[in-house]
Coordinates of C-alpha atoms and ligand atoms in Angstrom, one line a residue:
M1 CA 138.7 130.6 64.2
S2 CA 136.5 132.7 62.0
E3 CA 134.6 135.8 62.9
G4 CA 130.9 135.6 63.5
P5 CA 128.6 133.1 65.2
L6 CA 129.8 129.6 65.9
L7 CA 126.9 127.9 64.1
Q8 CA 124.7 129.2 61.4
V9 CA 122.0 127.0 59.9
A10 CA 120.1 128.2 56.9
G11 CA 117.4 126.8 54.7
L12 CA 117.7 123.3 56.2
T13 CA 115.3 121.0 54.4
L14 CA 115.0 117.3 55.2
T15 CA 112.8 115.0 53.2
V16 CA 111.5 111.4 53.5
P17 CA 110.1 109.4 50.7
S18 CA 106.3 108.9 50.4
P19 CA 104.0 107.3 47.8
R20 CA 103.5 110.8 46.4
G21 CA 107.2 111.7 46.3
P22 CA 109.5 113.2 48.9
V23 CA 107.9 115.2 51.7
A24 CA 109.7 117.7 53.8
V25 CA 109.9 116.8 57.6
V26 CA 112.1 119.8 58.2
D27 CA 111.4 122.7 55.9
R28 CA 113.7 125.7 55.4
V29 CA 114.8 125.8 59.0
G30 CA 117.4 128.3 60.1
F31 CA 119.0 129.4 63.4
V32 CA 122.2 130.9 64.8
I33 CA 124.2 130.0 67.9
G34 CA 126.7 132.5 69.1
R35 CA 130.0 131.5 70.9
G36 CA 129.2 130.6 74.4
E37 CA 125.5 130.9 73.8
T38 CA 122.7 128.4 74.6
L39 CA 119.9 128.1 72.1
G40 CA 116.7 126.1 72.9
L41 CA 115.1 124.3 69.9
L42 CA 111.6 123.7 71.2
G43 CA 108.3 122.3 70.1
E44 CA 105.9 119.5 70.4
S45 CA 106.7 115.9 69.5
G46 CA 107.1 115.3 65.8
C47 CA 108.1 118.9 65.0
G48 CA 111.5 117.9 63.6
K49 CA 113.8 118.7 66.5
T50 CA 115.8 115.5 66.6
L51 CA 116.2 115.2 62.8
T52 CA 117.4 118.8 62.8
A53 CA 120.0 117.9 65.4
L54 CA 121.1 114.8 63.6
S55 CA 121.5 116.6 60.3
L56 CA 124.1 119.0 61.7
L57 CA 126.7 116.2 61.6
R58 CA 124.9 114.2 58.9
L59 CA 123.9 111.4 61.2
L60 CA 120.5 111.1 59.7
P61 CA 118.6 107.8 59.5
P62 CA 118.9 106.3 56.0
A63 CA 115.3 107.2 55.0
V64 CA 115.9 110.9 55.7
H65 CA 117.5 113.0 53.0
L66 CA 119.3 116.3 53.4
A67 CA 117.6 118.1 50.4
A68 CA 118.8 121.6 50.9
G69 CA 120.5 124.0 53.3
S70 CA 123.8 124.9 54.9
V71 CA 125.2 124.2 58.3
R72 CA 128.1 126.6 58.8
F73 CA 130.2 125.7 61.8
D74 CA 132.9 128.2 62.5
G75 CA 132.7 129.4 58.9
V76 CA 132.7 125.9 57.3
D77 CA 129.6 124.4 55.7
L78 CA 129.4 120.9 57.2
A79 CA 126.5 120.0 54.9
A80 CA 128.8 120.3 51.9
L81 CA 131.9 118.7 53.5
P82 CA 133.2 115.3 52.3
E83 CA 132.5 112.5 54.9
R84 CA 136.2 112.2 55.7
Q85 CA 136.6 115.8 56.7
L86 CA 133.3 115.8 58.6
R87 CA 134.7 113.1 60.8
R88 CA 137.1 115.7 62.2
Y89 CA 134.1 117.5 63.6
R90 CA 132.0 114.6 64.9
G91 CA 132.5 114.1 68.6
K92 CA 135.5 116.5 68.5
R93 CA 134.4 120.0 67.8
V94 CA 130.7 119.2 68.0
A95 CA 129.4 116.5 70.4
M96 CA 126.0 115.1 71.0
V97 CA 124.2 113.9 74.1
F98 CA 121.0 112.0 73.6
Q99 CA 117.8 111.2 75.5
D100 CA 118.4 107.5 76.4
P101 CA 121.7 106.9 78.1
A102 CA 121.1 103.2 78.4
A103 CA 120.8 102.8 74.6
A104 CA 123.8 105.0 73.9
L105 CA 126.3 103.0 76.0
N106 CA 127.8 99.6 75.1
P107 CA 126.4 97.2 77.7
V108 CA 129.5 94.9 77.6
L109 CA 132.2 97.5 78.1
R110 CA 133.2 99.3 81.3
V111 CA 132.1 102.9 81.1
G112 CA 135.7 104.2 81.6
A113 CA 136.9 102.2 78.6
Q114 CA 134.1 103.8 76.5
V115 CA 135.2 107.3 77.3
E116 CA 138.8 106.2 76.7
E117 CA 137.9 105.3 73.2
V118 CA 136.8 108.8 72.5
L119 CA 140.1 110.1 74.0
E120 CA 142.1 107.7 71.8
V121 CA 140.4 108.8 68.6
H122 CA 140.3 112.5 69.2
R123 CA 143.2 113.3 71.4
R124 CA 145.7 110.5 71.0
L125 CA 146.6 110.2 74.6
S126 CA 148.6 107.3 76.0
G127 CA 147.0 104.6 78.2
A128 CA 148.0 106.2 81.5
Q129 CA 147.0 109.7 80.3
R130 CA 143.7 108.4 79.2
R131 CA 142.9 106.8 82.5
R132 CA 143.8 110.0 84.3
E133 CA 141.7 112.1 81.9
V134 CA 138.7 109.8 82.4
A135 CA 139.0 110.2 86.1
R136 CA 139.2 114.0 85.7
L137 CA 136.2 114.1 83.3
F138 CA 134.1 111.8 85.7
G139 CA 135.0 114.2 88.5
D140 CA 134.0 117.1 86.4
V141 CA 130.5 115.7 85.7
G142 CA 130.0 114.9 89.3
L143 CA 130.5 111.1 89.4
A144 CA 131.5 110.1 92.9
E145 CA 134.8 108.1 93.2
P146 CA 135.7 108.7 89.6
E147 CA 138.3 105.8 89.3
R148 CA 135.8 103.3 90.7
S149 CA 133.0 104.6 88.6
A150 CA 135.2 104.1 85.5
R151 CA 135.4 100.4 86.2
R152 CA 131.7 99.9 86.3
Y153 CA 129.5 98.5 83.5
P154 CA 126.5 100.6 82.4
H155 CA 124.0 98.3 84.2
E156 CA 125.7 98.9 87.5
L157 CA 125.0 102.7 87.3
S158 CA 121.7 104.6 87.8
G159 CA 120.0 106.5 84.9
G160 CA 121.4 109.8 86.2
Q161 CA 124.9 108.3 86.5
R162 CA 124.7 106.9 83.0
Q163 CA 123.7 110.3 81.7
R164 CA 126.7 111.8 83.5
V165 CA 129.0 109.3 81.7
L166 CA 127.5 110.3 78.4
I167 CA 128.1 113.9 79.2
A168 CA 131.7 113.1 80.1
M169 CA 132.0 111.2 76.8
A170 CA 130.7 114.3 75.0
L171 CA 133.2 116.5 76.7
A172 CA 136.1 114.1 76.1
G173 CA 136.8 115.6 72.6
E174 CA 136.8 119.1 74.1
P175 CA 133.9 120.3 71.8
E176 CA 133.0 123.9 71.2
L177 CA 129.4 123.0 70.7
V178 CA 127.3 120.4 72.5
V179 CA 124.0 119.3 71.1
A180 CA 121.8 117.9 73.8
D181 CA 118.6 116.2 72.6
E182 CA 116.2 115.9 75.6
P183 CA 119.0 114.6 77.8
T184 CA 116.9 114.7 80.9
A185 CA 113.7 113.3 79.5
S186 CA 114.1 109.8 80.8
L187 CA 115.2 110.8 84.3
D188 CA 113.1 111.6 87.4
V189 CA 112.6 115.2 88.4
T190 CA 115.3 115.5 91.1
V191 CA 117.9 113.8 88.9
Q192 CA 116.7 116.0 86.0
A193 CA 117.4 119.1 88.1
Q194 CA 120.9 117.9 89.0
I195 CA 121.8 117.2 85.3
L196 CA 120.5 120.7 84.4
E197 CA 122.6 122.2 87.0
L198 CA 125.6 120.3 85.6
F199 CA 124.9 121.7 82.2
R200 CA 124.7 125.2 83.5
E201 CA 128.0 124.8 85.4
L202 CA 129.9 123.1 82.5
R203 CA 128.8 125.8 80.1
Q204 CA 130.2 128.5 82.3
R205 CA 133.4 126.6 83.2
R206 CA 134.2 125.6 79.7
G207 CA 132.6 128.4 77.7
L208 CA 130.6 125.9 75.7
S209 CA 127.9 126.7 73.2
L210 CA 124.9 124.6 73.6
L211 CA 122.0 123.6 71.4
W212 CA 119.4 122.4 73.9
I213 CA 116.5 120.4 72.4
G214 CA 113.3 119.8 74.3
H215 CA 109.6 120.3 74.7
D216 CA 109.7 121.4 78.3
L217 CA 109.6 125.2 78.2
G218 CA 110.2 125.4 82.0
V219 CA 113.5 123.6 81.6
A220 CA 114.4 125.7 78.6
A221 CA 113.6 128.9 80.6
S222 CA 116.2 127.9 83.2
L223 CA 119.0 127.4 80.7
C224 CA 118.6 129.1 77.4
D225 CA 119.7 132.6 76.2
R226 CA 117.6 132.4 73.0
V227 CA 114.9 130.1 71.7
T228 CA 113.7 128.8 68.3
I229 CA 110.2 127.3 68.3
L230 CA 109.5 124.7 65.7
Y231 CA 106.1 123.7 64.5
A232 CA 105.6 120.9 62.0
G233 CA 109.1 121.3 60.6
R234 CA 109.1 125.1 60.3
V235 CA 110.3 127.8 62.6
A236 CA 107.3 129.5 64.1
E237 CA 109.1 132.0 66.3
T238 CA 112.6 132.9 67.4
G239 CA 114.1 135.5 69.8
A240 CA 115.7 136.1 73.1
L241 CA 114.3 133.8 75.8
A242 CA 113.0 136.6 78.1
R243 CA 111.3 138.4 75.2
V244 CA 109.7 135.4 73.6
F245 CA 108.4 134.1 77.0
R246 CA 107.2 137.4 78.2
Q247 CA 105.7 138.6 74.9
P248 CA 105.2 135.6 72.6
L249 CA 104.0 136.7 69.1
H250 CA 103.1 133.5 67.5
P251 CA 99.8 131.9 68.7
Y252 CA 101.7 128.5 68.8
T253 CA 104.2 129.9 71.2
Q254 CA 101.4 131.5 73.2
G255 CA 99.7 128.0 73.3
L256 CA 102.9 126.3 74.5
L257 CA 103.3 128.8 77.3
A258 CA 99.7 128.6 78.4
A259 CA 100.2 124.8 78.5
M260 CA 103.0 125.1 81.0
P261 CA 102.2 124.1 84.6
L262 CA 103.0 127.1 86.8
L263 CA 102.9 127.2 90.5
E264 CA 101.6 130.7 90.7
R265 CA 98.9 130.3 88.1
R266 CA 95.4 129.7 89.7
A267 CA 93.7 128.3 86.6
P268 CA 94.9 124.9 85.3
P269 CA 97.2 125.0 82.3
K270 CA 95.4 124.8 79.0
G271 CA 96.7 122.4 76.3
I272 CA 96.6 123.2 72.6
P273 CA 93.7 121.3 71.1
G274 CA 94.5 118.9 68.2
R275 CA 97.9 117.6 67.3
V276 CA 100.9 118.3 65.0
P277 CA 99.8 117.2 61.5
P278 CA 102.0 114.5 60.0
P279 CA 104.4 115.9 57.2
A280 CA 102.3 114.4 54.4
E281 CA 99.1 116.0 55.7
L282 CA 100.0 119.6 56.2
P283 CA 97.2 122.1 55.6
E284 CA 97.8 124.7 52.8
G285 CA 99.2 128.0 54.0
C286 CA 100.1 128.3 57.7
R287 CA 100.6 124.9 59.1
F288 CA 99.2 125.9 62.5
R289 CA 96.0 127.3 61.2
D290 CA 93.8 124.3 61.9
R291 CA 94.7 124.6 65.6
C292 CA 95.1 128.3 65.8
P293 CA 92.5 130.3 67.8
A294 CA 93.4 133.5 65.9
A295 CA 93.3 132.0 62.3
F296 CA 91.8 134.3 59.7
A297 CA 91.6 134.5 55.9
D298 CA 95.2 135.5 55.2
C299 CA 96.4 132.2 56.9
A300 CA 95.5 130.3 53.7
S301 CA 98.9 131.4 52.4
E302 CA 102.1 130.6 54.1
P303 CA 103.6 133.3 56.3
A304 CA 107.3 134.1 56.1
L305 CA 109.5 134.3 59.2
I306 CA 110.0 138.0 59.5
P307 CA 111.0 140.4 62.3
A308 CA 107.8 141.6 63.9
P309 CA 107.2 145.3 64.0
L310 CA 105.8 145.0 67.5
G311 CA 108.3 142.5 68.7
S312 CA 111.7 143.2 70.3
P313 CA 115.0 143.3 68.4
G314 CA 115.9 139.8 67.1
Q315 CA 112.4 138.5 67.6
A316 CA 110.7 137.1 64.5
A317 CA 107.5 135.1 63.9
A318 CA 106.0 133.3 61.0
C319 CA 102.4 134.6 61.5
W320 CA 100.2 136.9 59.5
L321 CA 99.0 138.7 62.7
H322 CA 102.5 140.2 62.9
A323 CA 103.2 140.8 59.2
T324 CA 102.5 143.9 57.3
R325 CA 101.7 143.1 53.7
P326 CA 102.8 145.6 51.1
G327 CA 99.7 147.7 50.4
A328 CA 97.8 146.4 53.4
A329 CA 96.1 148.7 55.8
T330 CA 98.0 149.0 59.1
Ligands
ATP401 N1 113.5 107.6 60.0 C1 112.4 108.3 59.7 N2 111.7 108.0 58.6 C2 110.6 108.7 58.2 N3 110.1 109.7 58.9 C3 110.8 110.1 60.1 C4 111.9 109.4 60.5 N4 112.3 109.9 61.7 C5 111.4 110.9 61.9 N5 110.5 111.0 61.0 C6 109.4 112.0 60.9 O1 109.9 113.3 60.9 C7 109.2 114.2 61.7 C8 110.1 114.8 62.8 O2 110.6 113.8 63.6 P1 111.6 114.2 64.8 O3 112.0 112.9 65.5 O4 112.7 115.1 64.4 O5 110.7 115.0 65.8 P2 111.0 115.6 67.3 O6 110.6 117.0 67.3 O7 112.3 115.2 67.7 O8 109.9 114.8 68.2 P3 110.0 114.3 69.7 O9 109.7 115.4 70.6 O10 109.0 113.2 69.8 O11 111.4 113.7 69.9 C9 108.1 113.3 62.3 O12 106.9 113.5 61.6 C10 108.6 111.9 62.2 O13 107.5 111.1 62.1
MG402 MG1 113.1 114.1 69.3

């Protein structure tokens, strides 16, 4: 084990082909996850969250190209690792949980057998050991009657139970990092709350690091230590959850927070007008400027993500409102 954070992503750039040449859908994105830490990667639909997650283990769809960047996991750059060596990380040291549990499970195999496959590949357990381990994992993720649940087919389980199976499958390789891409999005609110509770518990019990991907800031608030806010493929803001939520610097973060439904707020939540521009139609300069209530002349050039003088330690925003240009009046 090396010193330093568990995951360090830097300069991550993903492109897709277009008639006018490659366009970046994820552009120079960076973030860090400490050991045992939970980072929320948040933003509206189409901001590049899922592609960022998939790129960590190079599981990108064929059209998407990893054009630049490093993905240092425990000191090793996974982005530069040959495919054969990368397989030692996939599902083993880094595991993924996706949004749609029905699509992620094989409909014609019993769920226990599907988890056993992971155990066979990564931990070389014997048949009897595997069945015992599946029962233990199913118990861990809160599936009632673990042995019986293991003999069920996916369609015999509820959405929440299927998500628990997928979480058990993710844990089967004893990963250090779990990447969870909107794992509760397809579940109803009460089941969503149970799955969130399960994540909180597992994280504590196993000392897991977690990359939590979502667009629901309320959910992120109940789970994350730090957050990174993506807008149109770029990092808009990053920092400790409490700081960013209490004192958001970027107008995009402010907009997302104002759009959150809160019980204690009298006025109805206000959405951000407009929508995320498609990657081929980004405005010049700051990508948020067409939707930004605070846009001014400087926004015609692109702001860098820099620590904000007025922000708290570790908080950075890519916004000219918080940058001091050399020579500019302060
Ligand atoms: N296979 C693909 N080929 C071309 N473009 C793609 C592909 N997958 C995604 N994109 C584009 O890349 C951008 C980022 O997509 P991504 O799925 O990462 O967004 P997201 O933040 O996960 O959104 P959501 O919240 O809806 O899941 C979008 O503009 C999307 O249209
Ligand atoms: Mg997504």
